[in-house]
PDB file of N, CA, C and O in Angstrom:
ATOM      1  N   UNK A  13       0.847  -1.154   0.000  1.00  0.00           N
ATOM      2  CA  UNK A  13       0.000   0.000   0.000  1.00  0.00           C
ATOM      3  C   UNK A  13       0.898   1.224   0.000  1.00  0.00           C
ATOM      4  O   UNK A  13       1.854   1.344   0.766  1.00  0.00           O
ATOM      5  N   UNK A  14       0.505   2.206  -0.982  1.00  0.00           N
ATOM      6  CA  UNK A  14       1.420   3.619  -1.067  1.00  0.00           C
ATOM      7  C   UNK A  14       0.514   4.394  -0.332  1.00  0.00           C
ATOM      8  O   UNK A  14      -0.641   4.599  -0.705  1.00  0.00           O
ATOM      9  N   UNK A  15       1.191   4.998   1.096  1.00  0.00           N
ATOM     10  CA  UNK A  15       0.237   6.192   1.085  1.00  0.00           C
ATOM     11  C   UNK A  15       1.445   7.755   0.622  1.00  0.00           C
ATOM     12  O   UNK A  15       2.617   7.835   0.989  1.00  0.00           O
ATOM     13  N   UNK A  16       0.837   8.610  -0.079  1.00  0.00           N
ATOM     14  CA  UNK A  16       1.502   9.564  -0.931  1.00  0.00           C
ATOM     15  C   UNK A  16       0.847  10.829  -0.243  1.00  0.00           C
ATOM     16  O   UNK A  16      -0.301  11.214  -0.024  1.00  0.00           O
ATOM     17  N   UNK A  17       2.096  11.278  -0.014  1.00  0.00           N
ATOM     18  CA  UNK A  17       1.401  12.814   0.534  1.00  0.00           C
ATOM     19  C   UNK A  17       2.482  14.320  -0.015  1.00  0.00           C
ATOM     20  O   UNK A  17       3.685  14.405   0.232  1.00  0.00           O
ATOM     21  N   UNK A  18       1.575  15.482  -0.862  1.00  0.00           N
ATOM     22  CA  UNK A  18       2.838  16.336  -1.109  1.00  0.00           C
ATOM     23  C   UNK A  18       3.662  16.603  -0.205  1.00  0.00           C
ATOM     24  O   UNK A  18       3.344  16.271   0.937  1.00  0.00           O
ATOM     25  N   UNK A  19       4.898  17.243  -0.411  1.00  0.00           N
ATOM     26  CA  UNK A  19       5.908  17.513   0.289  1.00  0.00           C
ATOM     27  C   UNK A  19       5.628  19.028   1.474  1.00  0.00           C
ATOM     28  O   UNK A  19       6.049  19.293   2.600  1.00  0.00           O
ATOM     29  N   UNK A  20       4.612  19.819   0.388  1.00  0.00           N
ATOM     30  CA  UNK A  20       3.827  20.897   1.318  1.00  0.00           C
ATOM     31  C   UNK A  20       2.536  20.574   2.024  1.00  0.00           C
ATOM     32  O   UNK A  20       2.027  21.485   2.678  1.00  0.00           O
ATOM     33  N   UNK A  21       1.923  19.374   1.980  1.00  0.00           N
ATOM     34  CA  UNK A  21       0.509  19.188   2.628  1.00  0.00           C
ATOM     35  C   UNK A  21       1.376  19.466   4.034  1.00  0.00           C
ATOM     36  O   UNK A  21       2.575  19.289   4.251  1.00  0.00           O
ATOM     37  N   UNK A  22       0.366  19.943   4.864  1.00  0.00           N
ATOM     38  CA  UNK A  22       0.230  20.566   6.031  1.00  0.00           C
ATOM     39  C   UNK A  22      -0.492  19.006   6.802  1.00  0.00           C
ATOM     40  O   UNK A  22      -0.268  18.926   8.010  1.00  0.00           O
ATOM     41  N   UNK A  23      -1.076  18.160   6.355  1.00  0.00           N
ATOM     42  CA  UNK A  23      -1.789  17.206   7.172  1.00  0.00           C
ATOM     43  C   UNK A  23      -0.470  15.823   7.080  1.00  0.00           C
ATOM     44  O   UNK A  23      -0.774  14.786   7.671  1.00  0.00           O
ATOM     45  N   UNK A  24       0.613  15.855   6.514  1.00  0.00           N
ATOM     46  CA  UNK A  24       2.275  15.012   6.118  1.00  0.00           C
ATOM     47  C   UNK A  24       2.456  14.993   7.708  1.00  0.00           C
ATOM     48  O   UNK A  24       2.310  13.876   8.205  1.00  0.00           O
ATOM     49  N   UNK A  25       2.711  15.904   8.479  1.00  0.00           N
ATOM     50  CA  UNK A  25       3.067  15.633   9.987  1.00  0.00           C
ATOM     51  C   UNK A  25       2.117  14.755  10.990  1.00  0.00           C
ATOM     52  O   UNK A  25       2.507  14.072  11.937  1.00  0.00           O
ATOM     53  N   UNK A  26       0.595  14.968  10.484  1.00  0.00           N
ATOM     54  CA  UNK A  26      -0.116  13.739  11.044  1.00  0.00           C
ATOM     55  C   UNK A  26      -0.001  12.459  11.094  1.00  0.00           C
ATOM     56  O   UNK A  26      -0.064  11.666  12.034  1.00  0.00           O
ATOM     57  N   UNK A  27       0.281  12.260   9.298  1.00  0.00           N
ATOM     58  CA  UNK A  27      -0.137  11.167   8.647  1.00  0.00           C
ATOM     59  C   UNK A  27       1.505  10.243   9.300  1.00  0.00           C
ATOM     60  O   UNK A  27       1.495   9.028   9.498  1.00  0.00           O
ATOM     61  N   UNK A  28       2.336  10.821   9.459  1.00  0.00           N
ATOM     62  CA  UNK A  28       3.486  10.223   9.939  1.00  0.00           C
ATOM     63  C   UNK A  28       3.810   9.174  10.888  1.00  0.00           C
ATOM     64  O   UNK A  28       4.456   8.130  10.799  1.00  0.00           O
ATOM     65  N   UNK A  29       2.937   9.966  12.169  1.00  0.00           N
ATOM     66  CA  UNK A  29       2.713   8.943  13.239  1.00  0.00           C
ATOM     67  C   UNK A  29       1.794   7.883  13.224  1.00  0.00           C
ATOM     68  O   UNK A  29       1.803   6.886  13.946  1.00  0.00           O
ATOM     69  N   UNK A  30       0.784   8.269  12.098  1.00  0.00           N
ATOM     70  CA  UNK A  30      -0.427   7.223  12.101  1.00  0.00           C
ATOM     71  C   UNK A  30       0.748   5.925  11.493  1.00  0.00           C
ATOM     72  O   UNK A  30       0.806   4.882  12.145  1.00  0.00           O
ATOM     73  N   UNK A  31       1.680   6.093  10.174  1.00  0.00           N
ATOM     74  CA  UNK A  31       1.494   5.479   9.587  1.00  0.00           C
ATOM     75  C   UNK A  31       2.887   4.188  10.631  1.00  0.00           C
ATOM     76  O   UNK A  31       2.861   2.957  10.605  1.00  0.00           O
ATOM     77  N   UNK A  32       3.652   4.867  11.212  1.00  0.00           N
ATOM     78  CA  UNK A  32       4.782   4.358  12.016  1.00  0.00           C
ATOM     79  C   UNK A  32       3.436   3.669  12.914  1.00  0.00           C
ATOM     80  O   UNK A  32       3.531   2.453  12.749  1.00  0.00           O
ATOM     81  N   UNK A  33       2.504   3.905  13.593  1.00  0.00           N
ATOM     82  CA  UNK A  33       1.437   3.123  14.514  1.00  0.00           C
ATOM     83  C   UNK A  33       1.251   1.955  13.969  1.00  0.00           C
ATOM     84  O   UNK A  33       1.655   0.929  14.515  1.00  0.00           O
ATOM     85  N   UNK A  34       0.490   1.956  12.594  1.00  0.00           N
ATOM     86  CA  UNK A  34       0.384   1.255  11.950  1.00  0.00           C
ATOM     87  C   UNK A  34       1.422   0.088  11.499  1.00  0.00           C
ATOM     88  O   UNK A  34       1.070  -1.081  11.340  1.00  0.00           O
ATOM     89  N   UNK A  35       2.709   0.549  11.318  1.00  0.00           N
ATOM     90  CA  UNK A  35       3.924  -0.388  10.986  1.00  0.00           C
ATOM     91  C   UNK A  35       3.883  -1.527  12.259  1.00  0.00           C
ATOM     92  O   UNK A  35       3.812  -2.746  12.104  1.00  0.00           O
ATOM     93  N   UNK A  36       3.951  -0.752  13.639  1.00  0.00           N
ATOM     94  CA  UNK A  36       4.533  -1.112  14.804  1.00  0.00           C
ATOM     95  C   UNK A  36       2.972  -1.921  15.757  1.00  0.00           C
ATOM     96  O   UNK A  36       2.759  -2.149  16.948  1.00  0.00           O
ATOM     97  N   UNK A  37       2.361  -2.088  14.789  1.00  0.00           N
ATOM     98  CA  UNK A  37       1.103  -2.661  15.537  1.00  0.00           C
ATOM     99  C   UNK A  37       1.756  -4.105  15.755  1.00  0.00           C
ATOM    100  O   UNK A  37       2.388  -4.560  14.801  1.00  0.00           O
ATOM    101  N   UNK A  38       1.672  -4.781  16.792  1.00  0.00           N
ATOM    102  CA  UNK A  38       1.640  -6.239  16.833  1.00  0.00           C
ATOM    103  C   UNK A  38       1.144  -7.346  15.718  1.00  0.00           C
ATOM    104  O   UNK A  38       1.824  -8.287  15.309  1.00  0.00           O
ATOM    105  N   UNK A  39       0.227  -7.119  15.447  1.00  0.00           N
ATOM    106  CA  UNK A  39       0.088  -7.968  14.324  1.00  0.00           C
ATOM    107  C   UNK A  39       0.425  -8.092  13.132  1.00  0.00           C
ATOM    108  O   UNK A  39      -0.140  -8.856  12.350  1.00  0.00           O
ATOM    109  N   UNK A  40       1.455  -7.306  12.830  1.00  0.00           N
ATOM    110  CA  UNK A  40       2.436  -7.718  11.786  1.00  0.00           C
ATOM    111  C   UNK A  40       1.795  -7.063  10.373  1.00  0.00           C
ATOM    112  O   UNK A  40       2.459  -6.781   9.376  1.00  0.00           O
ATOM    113  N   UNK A  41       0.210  -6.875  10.546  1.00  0.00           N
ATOM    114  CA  UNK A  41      -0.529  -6.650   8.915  1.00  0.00           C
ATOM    115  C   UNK A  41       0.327  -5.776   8.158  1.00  0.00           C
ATOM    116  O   UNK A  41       0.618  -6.150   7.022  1.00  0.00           O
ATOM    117  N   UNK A  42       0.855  -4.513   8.641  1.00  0.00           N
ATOM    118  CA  UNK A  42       1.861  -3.829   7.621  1.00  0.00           C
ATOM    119  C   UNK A  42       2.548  -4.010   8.390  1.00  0.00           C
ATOM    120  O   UNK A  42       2.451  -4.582   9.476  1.00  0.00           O
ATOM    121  N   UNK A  43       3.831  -3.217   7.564  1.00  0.00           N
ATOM    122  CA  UNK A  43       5.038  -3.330   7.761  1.00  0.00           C
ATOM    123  C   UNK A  43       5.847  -2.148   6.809  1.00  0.00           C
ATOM    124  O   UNK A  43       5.269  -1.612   5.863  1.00  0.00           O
ATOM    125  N   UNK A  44       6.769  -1.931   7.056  1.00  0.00           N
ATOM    126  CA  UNK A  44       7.841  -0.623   6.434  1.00  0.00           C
ATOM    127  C   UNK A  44       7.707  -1.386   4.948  1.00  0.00           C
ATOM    128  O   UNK A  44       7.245  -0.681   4.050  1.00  0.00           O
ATOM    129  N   UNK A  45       8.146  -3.053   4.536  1.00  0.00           N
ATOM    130  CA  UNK A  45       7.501  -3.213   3.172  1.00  0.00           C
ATOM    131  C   UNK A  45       6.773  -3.473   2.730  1.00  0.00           C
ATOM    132  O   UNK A  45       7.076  -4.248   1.823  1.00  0.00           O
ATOM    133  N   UNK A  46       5.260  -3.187   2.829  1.00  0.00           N
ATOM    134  CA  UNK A  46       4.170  -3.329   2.576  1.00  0.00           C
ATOM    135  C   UNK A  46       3.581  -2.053   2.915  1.00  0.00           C
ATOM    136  O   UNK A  46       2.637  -2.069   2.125  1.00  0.00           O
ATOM    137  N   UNK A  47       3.482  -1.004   3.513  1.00  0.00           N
ATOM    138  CA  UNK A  47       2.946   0.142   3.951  1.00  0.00           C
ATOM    139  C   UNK A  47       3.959   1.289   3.580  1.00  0.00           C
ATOM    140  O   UNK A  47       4.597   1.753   4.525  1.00  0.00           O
ATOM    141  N   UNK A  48       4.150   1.722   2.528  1.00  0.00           N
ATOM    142  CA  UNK A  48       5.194   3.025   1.636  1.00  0.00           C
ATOM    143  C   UNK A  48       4.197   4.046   1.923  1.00  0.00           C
ATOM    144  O   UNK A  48       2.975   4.129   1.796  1.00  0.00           O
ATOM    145  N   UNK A  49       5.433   5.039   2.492  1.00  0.00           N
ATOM    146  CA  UNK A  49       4.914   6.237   2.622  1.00  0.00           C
ATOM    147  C   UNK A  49       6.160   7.140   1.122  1.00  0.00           C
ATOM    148  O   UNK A  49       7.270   6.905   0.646  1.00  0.00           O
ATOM    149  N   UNK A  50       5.213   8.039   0.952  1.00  0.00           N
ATOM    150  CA  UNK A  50       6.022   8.767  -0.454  1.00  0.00           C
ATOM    151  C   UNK A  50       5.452  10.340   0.100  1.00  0.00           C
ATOM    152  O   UNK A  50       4.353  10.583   0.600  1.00  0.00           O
ATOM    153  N   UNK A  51       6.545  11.262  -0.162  1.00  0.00           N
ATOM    154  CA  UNK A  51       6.557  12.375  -0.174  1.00  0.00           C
ATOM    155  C   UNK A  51       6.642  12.934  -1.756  1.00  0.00           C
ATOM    156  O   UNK A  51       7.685  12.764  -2.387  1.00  0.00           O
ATOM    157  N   UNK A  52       5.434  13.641  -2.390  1.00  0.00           N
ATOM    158  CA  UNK A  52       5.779  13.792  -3.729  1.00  0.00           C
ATOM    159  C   UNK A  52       5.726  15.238  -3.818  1.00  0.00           C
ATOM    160  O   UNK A  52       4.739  15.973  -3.781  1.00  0.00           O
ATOM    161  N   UNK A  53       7.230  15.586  -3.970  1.00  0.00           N
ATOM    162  CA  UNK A  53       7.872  16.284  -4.472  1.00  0.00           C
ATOM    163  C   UNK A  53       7.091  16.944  -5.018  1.00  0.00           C
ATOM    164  O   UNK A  53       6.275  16.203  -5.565  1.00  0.00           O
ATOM    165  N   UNK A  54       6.695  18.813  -5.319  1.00  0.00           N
ATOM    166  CA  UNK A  54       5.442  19.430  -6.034  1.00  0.00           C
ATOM    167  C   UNK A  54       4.617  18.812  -6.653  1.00  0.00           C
ATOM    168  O   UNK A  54       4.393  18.978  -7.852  1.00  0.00           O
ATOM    169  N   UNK A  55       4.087  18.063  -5.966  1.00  0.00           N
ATOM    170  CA  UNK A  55       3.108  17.153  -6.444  1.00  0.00           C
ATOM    171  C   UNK A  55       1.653  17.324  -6.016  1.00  0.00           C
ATOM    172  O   UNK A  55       1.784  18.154  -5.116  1.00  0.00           O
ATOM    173  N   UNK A  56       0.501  17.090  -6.087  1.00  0.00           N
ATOM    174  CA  UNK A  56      -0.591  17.543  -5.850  1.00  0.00           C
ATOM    175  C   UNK A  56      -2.088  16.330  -5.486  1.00  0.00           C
ATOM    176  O   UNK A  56      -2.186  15.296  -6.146  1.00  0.00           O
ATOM    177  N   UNK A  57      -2.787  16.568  -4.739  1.00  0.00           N
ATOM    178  CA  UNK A  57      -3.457  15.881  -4.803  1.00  0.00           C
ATOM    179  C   UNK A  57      -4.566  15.570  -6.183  1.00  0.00           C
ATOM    180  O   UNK A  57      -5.715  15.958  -6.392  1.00  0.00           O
ATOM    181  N   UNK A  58      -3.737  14.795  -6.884  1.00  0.00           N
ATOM    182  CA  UNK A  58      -4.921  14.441  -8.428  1.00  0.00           C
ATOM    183  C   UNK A  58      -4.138  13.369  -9.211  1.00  0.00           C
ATOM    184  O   UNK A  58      -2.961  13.323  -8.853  1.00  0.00           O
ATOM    185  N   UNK A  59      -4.376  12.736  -9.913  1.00  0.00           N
ATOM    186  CA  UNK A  59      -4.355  11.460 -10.885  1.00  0.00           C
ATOM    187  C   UNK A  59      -2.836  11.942 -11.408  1.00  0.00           C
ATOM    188  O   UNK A  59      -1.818  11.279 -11.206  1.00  0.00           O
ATOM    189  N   UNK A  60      -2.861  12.680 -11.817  1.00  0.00           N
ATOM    190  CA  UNK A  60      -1.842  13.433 -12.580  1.00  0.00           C
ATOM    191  C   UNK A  60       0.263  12.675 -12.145  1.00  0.00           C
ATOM    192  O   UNK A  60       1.241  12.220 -12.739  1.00  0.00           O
ATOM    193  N   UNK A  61      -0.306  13.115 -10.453  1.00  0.00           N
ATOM    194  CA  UNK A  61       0.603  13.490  -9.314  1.00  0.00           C
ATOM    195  C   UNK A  61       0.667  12.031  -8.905  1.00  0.00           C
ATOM    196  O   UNK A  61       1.768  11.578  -8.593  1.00  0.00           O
ATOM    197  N   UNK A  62      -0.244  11.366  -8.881  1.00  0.00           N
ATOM    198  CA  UNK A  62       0.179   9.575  -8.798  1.00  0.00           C
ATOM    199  C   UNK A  62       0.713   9.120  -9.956  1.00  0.00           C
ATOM    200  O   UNK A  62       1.914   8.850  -9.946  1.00  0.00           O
ATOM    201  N   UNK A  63       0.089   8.974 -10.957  1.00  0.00           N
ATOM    202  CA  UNK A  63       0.873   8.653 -12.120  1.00  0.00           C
ATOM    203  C   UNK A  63       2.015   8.722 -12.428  1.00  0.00           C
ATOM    204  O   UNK A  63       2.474   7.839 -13.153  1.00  0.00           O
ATOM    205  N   UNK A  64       3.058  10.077 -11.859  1.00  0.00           N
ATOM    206  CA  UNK A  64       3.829  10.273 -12.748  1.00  0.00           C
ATOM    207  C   UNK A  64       4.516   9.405 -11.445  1.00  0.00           C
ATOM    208  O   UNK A  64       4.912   8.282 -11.756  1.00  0.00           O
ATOM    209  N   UNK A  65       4.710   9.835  -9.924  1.00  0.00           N
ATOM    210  CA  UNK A  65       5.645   8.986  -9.307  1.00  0.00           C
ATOM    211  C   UNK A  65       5.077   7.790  -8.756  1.00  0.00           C
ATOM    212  O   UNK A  65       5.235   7.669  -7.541  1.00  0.00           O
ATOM    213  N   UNK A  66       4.307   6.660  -9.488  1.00  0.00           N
ATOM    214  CA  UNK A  66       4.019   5.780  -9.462  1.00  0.00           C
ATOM    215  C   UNK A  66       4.617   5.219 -10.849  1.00  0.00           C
ATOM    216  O   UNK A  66       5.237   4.175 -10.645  1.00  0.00           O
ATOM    217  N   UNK A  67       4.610   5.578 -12.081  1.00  0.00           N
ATOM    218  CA  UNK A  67       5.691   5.585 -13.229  1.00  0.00           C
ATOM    219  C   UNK A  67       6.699   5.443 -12.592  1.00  0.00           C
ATOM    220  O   UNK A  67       7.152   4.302 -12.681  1.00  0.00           O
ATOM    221  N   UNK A  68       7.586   6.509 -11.615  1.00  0.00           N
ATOM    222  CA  UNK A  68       8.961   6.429 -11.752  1.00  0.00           C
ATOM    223  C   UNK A  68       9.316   5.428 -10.694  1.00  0.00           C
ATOM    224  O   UNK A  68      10.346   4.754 -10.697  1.00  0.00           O
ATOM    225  N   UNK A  69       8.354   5.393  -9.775  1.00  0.00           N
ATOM    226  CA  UNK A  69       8.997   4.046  -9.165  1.00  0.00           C
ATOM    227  C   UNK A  69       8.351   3.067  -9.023  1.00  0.00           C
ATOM    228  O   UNK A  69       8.324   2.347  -8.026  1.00  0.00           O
ATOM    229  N   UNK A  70       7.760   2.945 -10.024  1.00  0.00           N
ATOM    230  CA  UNK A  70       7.716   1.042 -10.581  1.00  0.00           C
ATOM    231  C   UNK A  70       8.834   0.925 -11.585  1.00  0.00           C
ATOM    232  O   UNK A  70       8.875  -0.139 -12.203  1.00  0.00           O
ATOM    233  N   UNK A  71       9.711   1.799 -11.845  1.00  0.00           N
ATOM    234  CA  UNK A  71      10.636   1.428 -12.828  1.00  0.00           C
ATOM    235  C   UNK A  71      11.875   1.101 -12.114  1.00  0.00           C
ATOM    236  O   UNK A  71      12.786   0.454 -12.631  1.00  0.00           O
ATOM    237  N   UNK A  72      11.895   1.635 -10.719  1.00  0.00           N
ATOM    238  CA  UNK A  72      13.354   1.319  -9.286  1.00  0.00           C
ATOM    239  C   UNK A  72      13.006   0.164  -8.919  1.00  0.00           C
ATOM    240  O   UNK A  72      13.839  -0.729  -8.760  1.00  0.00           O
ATOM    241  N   UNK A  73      11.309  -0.063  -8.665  1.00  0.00           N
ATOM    242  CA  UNK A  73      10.977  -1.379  -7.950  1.00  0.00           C
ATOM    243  C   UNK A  73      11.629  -2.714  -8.772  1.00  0.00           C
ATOM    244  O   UNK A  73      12.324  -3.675  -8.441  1.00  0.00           O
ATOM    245  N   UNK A  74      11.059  -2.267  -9.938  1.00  0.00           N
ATOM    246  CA  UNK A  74      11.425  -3.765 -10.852  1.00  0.00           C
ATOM    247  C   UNK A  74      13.235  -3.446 -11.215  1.00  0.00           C
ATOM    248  O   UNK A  74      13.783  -4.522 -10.975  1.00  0.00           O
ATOM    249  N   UNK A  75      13.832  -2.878 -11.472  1.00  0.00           N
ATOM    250  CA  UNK A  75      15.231  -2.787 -11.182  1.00  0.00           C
ATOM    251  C   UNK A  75      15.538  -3.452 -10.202  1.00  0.00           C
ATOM    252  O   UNK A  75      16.339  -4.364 -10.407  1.00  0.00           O
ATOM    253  N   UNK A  76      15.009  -3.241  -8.754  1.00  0.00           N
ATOM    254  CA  UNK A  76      15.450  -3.683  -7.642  1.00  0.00           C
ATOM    255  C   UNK A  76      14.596  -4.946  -7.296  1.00  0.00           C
ATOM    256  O   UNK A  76      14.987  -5.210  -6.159  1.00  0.00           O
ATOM    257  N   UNK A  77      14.016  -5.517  -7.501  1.00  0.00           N
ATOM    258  CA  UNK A  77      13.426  -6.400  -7.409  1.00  0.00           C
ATOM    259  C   UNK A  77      12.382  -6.772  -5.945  1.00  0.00           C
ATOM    260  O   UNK A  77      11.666  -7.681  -5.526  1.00  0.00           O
ATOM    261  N   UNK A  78      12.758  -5.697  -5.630  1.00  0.00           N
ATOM    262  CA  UNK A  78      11.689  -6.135  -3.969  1.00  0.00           C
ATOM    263  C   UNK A  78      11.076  -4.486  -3.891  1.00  0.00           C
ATOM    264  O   UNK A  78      11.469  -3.642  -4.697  1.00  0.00           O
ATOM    265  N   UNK A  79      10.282  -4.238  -3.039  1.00  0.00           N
ATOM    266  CA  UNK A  79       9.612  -3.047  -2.783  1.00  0.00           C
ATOM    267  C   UNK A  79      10.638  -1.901  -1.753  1.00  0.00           C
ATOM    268  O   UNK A  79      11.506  -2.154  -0.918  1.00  0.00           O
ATOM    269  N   UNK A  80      10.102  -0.632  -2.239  1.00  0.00           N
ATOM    270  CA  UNK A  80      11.244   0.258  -1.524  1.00  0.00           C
ATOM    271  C   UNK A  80      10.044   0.997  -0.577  1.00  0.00           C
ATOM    272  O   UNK A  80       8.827   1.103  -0.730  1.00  0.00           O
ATOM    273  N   UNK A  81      11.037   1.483   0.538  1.00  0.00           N
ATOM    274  CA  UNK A  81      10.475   2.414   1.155  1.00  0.00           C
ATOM    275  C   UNK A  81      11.586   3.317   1.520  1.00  0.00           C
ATOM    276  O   UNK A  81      12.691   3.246   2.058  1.00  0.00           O
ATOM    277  N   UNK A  82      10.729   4.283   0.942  1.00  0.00           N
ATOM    278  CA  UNK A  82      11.137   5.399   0.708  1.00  0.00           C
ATOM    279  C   UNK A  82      10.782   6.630   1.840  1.00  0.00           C
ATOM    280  O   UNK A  82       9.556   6.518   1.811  1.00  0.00           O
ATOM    281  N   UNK A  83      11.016   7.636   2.732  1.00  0.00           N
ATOM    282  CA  UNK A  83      10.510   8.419   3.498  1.00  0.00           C
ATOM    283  C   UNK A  83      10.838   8.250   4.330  1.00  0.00           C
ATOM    284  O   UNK A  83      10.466   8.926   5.289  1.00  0.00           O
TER     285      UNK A  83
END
């Protein structure tokens, strides 16, 4: 799961701790590789702004062969 947030959203400092809660829950469901957090760079909330860095890193993922986390 990507959660993607711009680099200026103002709600990025929330979403931070939720998502480390989430990693560090006992039951294992996510995890740092399975739960990607992405900071996109002037990027915006719209189709546009996933696309392009969802393009660029499915092209690192499959290079690298396992999932990155990034953030």
């Amino acid at each position: 799961m990507i959660v993607m947030v711009s680099e200026d959203d103002g709600t990025k400092s929330d979403m931070i701790p939720q998502i480390e809660e989430l990693r560090n829950d006992p039951s294992y469901l996510f995890t740092n590789r399975n739960l990607i957090y992405w900071e996109n760079v002037d990027g915006g909330h719209d189709l546009d702004s996933l696309e392009m860095e969802t393009n660029i890193h499915v092209i690192l993922i499959k290079q690298d062969q396992h999932p990155l986390n990034i953030g």
